[in-house]
Coordinates of C-alpha atoms in Angstrom, one line a residue:
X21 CA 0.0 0.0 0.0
X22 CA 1.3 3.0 -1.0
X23 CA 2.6 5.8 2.0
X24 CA 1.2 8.9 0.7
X25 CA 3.0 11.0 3.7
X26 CA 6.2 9.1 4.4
X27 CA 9.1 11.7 3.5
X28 CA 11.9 9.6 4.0
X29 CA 15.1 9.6 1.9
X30 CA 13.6 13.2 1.2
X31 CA 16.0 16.5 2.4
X32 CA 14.1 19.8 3.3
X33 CA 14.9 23.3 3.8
X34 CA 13.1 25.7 5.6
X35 CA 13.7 29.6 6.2
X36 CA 12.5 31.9 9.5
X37 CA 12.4 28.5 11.4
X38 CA 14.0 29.6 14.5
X39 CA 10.3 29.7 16.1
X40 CA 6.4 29.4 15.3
X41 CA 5.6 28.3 12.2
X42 CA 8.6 27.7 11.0
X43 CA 9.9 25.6 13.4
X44 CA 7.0 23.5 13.7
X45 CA 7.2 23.4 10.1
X46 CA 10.2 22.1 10.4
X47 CA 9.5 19.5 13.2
X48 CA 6.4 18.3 11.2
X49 CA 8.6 17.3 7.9
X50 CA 11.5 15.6 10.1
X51 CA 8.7 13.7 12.2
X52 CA 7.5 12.3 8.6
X53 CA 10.8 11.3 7.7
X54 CA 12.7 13.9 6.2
X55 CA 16.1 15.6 6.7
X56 CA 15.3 19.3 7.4
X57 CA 17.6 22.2 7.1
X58 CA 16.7 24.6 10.3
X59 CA 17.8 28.1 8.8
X60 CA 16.5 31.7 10.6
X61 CA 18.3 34.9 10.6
X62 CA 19.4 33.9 13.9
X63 CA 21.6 31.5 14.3
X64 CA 21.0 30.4 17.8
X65 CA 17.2 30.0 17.1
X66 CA 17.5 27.8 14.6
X67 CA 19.7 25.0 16.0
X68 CA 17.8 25.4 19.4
X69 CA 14.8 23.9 17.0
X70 CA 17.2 21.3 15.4
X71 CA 18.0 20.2 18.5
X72 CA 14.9 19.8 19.3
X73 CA 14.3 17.5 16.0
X74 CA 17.1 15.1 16.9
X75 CA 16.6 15.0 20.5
X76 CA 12.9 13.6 19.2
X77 CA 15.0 11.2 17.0
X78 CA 14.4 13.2 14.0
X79 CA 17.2 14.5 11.8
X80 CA 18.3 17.7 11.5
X81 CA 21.0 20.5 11.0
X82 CA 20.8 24.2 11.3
X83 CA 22.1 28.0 9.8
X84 CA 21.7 31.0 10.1
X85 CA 20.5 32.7 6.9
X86 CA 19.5 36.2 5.9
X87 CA 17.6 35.1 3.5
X88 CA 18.0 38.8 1.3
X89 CA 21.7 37.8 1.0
X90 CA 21.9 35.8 -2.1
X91 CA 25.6 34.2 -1.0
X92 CA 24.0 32.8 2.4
X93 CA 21.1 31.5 0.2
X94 CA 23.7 29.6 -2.1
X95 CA 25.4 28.3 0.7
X96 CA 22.2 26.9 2.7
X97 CA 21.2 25.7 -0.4
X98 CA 23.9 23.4 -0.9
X99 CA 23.5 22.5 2.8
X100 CA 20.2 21.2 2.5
X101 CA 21.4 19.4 -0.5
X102 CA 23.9 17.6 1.5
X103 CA 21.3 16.5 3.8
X104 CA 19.8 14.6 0.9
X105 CA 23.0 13.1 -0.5
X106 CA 23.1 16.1 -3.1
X107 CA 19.5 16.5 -3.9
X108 CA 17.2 18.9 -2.0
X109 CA 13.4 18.1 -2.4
X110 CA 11.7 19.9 -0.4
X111 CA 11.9 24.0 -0.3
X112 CA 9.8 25.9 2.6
X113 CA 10.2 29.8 1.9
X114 CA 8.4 30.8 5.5
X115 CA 10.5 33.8 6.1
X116 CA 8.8 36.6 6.8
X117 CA 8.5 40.3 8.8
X118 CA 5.4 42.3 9.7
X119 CA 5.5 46.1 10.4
X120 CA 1.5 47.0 10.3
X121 CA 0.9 50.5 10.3
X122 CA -1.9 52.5 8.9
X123 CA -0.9 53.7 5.2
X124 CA -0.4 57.4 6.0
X125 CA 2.5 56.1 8.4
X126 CA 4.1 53.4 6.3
X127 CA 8.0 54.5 5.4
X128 CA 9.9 53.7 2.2
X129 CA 12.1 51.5 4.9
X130 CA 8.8 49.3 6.0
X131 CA 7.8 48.6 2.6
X132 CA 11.1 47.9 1.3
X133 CA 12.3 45.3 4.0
X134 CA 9.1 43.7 3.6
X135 CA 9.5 43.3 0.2
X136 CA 13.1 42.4 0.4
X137 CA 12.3 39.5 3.0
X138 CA 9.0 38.1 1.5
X139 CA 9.7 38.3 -2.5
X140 CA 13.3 38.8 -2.9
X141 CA 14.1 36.3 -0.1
X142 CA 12.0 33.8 -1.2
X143 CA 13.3 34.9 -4.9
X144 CA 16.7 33.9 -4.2
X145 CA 16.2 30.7 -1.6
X146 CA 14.4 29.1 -4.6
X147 CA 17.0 30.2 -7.0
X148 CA 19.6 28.8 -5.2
X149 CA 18.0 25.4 -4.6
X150 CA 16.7 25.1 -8.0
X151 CA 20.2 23.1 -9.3
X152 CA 19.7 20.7 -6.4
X153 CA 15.8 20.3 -7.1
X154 CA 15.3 16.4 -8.2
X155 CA 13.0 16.1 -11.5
X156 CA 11.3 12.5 -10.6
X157 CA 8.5 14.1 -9.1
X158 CA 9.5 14.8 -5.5
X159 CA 10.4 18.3 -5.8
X160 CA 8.6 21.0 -3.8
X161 CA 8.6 24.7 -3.2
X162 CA 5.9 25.4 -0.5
X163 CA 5.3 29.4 -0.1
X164 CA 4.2 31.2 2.3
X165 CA 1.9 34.0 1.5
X166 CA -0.8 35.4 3.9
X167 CA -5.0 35.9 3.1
X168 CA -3.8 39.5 3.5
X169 CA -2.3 38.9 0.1
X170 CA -5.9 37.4 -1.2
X171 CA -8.3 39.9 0.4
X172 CA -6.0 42.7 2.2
X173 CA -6.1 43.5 5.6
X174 CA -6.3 47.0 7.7
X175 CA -2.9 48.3 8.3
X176 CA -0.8 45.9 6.2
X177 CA -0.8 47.4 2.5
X178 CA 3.4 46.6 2.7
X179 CA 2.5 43.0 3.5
X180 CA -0.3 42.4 1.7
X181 CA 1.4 43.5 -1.3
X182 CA 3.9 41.6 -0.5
X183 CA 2.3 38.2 0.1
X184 CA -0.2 39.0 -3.2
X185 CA 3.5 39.0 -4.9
X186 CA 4.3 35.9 -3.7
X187 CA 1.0 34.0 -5.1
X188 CA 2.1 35.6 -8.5
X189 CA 5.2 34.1 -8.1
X190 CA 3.8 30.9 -7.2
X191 CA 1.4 30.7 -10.2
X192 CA 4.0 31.8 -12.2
X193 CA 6.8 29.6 -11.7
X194 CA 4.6 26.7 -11.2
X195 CA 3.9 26.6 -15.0
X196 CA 7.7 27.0 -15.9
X197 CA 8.6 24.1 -13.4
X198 CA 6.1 21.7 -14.5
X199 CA 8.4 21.2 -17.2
X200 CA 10.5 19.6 -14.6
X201 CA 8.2 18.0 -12.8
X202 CA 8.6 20.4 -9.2
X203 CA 5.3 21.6 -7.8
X204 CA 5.5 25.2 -6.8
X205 CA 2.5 26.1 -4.0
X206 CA 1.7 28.4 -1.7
X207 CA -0.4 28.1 2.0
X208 CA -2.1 31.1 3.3
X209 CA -1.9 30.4 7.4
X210 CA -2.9 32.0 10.2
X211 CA -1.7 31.3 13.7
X212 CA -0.7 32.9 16.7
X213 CA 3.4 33.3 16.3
X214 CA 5.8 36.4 17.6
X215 CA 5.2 37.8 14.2
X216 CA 1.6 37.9 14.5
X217 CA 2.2 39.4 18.6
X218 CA 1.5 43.0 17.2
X219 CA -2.0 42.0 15.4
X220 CA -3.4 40.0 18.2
X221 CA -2.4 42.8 21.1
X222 CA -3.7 45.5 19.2
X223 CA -6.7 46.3 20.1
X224 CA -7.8 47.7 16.6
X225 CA -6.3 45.1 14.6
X226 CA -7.3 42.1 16.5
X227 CA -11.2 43.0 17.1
X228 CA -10.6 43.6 13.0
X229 CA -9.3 40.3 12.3
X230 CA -11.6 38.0 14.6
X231 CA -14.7 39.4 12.7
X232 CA -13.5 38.3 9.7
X233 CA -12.5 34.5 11.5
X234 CA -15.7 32.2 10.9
X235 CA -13.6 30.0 14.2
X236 CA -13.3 33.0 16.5
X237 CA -9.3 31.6 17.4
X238 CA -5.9 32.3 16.1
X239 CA -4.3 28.5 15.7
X240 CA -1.5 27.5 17.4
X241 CA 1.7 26.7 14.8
X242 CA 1.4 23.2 15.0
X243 CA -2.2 23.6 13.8
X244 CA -1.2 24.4 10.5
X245 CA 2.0 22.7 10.0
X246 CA 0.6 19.3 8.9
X247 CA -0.7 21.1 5.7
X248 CA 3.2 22.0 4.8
X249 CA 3.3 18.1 5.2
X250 CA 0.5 17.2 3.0
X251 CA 1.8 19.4 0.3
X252 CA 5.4 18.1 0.7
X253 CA 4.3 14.8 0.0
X254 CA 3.2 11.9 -2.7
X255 CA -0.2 13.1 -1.6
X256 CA 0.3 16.2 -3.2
X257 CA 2.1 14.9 -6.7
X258 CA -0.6 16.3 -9.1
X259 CA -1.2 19.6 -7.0
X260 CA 1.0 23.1 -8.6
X261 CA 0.5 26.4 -8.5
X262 CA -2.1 26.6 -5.8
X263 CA -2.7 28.7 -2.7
X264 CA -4.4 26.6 0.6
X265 CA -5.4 29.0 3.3
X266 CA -5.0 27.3 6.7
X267 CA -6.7 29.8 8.2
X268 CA -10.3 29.2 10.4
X269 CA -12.5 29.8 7.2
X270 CA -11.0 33.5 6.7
X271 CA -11.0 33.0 3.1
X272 CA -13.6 31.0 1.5

């Protein structure tokens, strides 16, 4: 019978792991089988989580990786890839930052980093893994966009552009990597991480966003992680350039 969600033999990398959804991200795919590459700006964040993984008997190895810096991306790239004895299957682009502000306040320095993290950091993680990316059908790239990028959201033009990028870049390079048989796809979650702190203790933002949650609750990280499975896996093989909100019925 065949194992549609056993990732073993399979390498992973995933970017702003160092905690929530990232690093459960990253503990879902190594408690399926796979080899995952812990990478987050900081350092110390992410091999706390890796050793976390193979304390749990998981296996796993960790950067730290700026993911705007094309150089680090190359080099995590080939790390991964080593994971995988030179192939890298599975791609996570989760790295993200939120700066939500009211448009009259937004700065050219909010929007840019925003951009800069979500689209060119996801730009060049994918780039860089692309050489290592195997063609038999296992290769992923799973991105991480945000409903804000499907319906907007009060307060986050800079990441809602953003995230709407990043579902034109799925679509996009979906149809060119068909060719080589790599699905590209993107989940919409929502779930109560340190990036998501400023929404939920706002008073403005967070009576805004719970009206427009059909579940009335933020999920936890883990919540949401087992959908980054399901896509990373044989379950998923005839599944590209599609966005899955994992979000309480936000969008629908």
């Amino acid at each position: 019978m065949r194992t549609y969600f056993d990732l073993t033999g399979r390498s992973a990398l995933v970017t702003g792991a160092g905690a929530g959804i990232g690093a459960a991200v990253s503990e879902a795919l190594a408690a399926a089988g796979a080899s995952v590459l812990v990478t987050d700006i900081s350092g110390d964040a992410a091999a706390a989580v890796a050793e976390r993984i193979n304390t749990a008997g998981g296996k796993a190895d960790s950067a730290a990786l700026d993911v705007s810096d094309r150089d680090a991306a190359v080099a995590a790239a080939a790390q991964a890839a080593a994971l995988g004895e030179g192939n890298l299957h599975i791609v996570v682009n989760n790295a993200g930052v939120t700066s939500p502000a009211m448009f009259p306040k937004l700065t050219d320095e909010t929007f840019r980093v925003t951009f800069d993290i979500h689209v060119m950091g996801t730009f060049h993680v994918t780039q860089a893994a692309l050489p290592h990316m195997p063609t038999d059908g296992t290769g992923r790239v799973i991105n991480v966009t945000s409903s804000a990028g499907i319906t907007g959201t009060l307060g986050q033009v800079n990441y809602s552009a953003a995230k709407a990028g990043l579902i034109g870049f799925t679509k996009s390079l979906a149809r060119e990597l068909a060719a080589k048989n790599i699905m590209v796809n993107a989940l919409a979650p929502l779930a109560a991480t340190p990036m998501t702190e400023t929404i939920r203790t706002n008073e403005k933002f967070a009576a805004n966003m719970m009206n427009r949650i059909p579940l009335k609750r933020w999920a936890e990280a883990d919540e949401v992680a087992g959908a980054f499975v399901f896509l990373a896996s044989d379950a998923a093989s005839y599944i590209t350039g599609q966005v899955l909100p994992v979000d309480g019925g936000m969008v629908m």
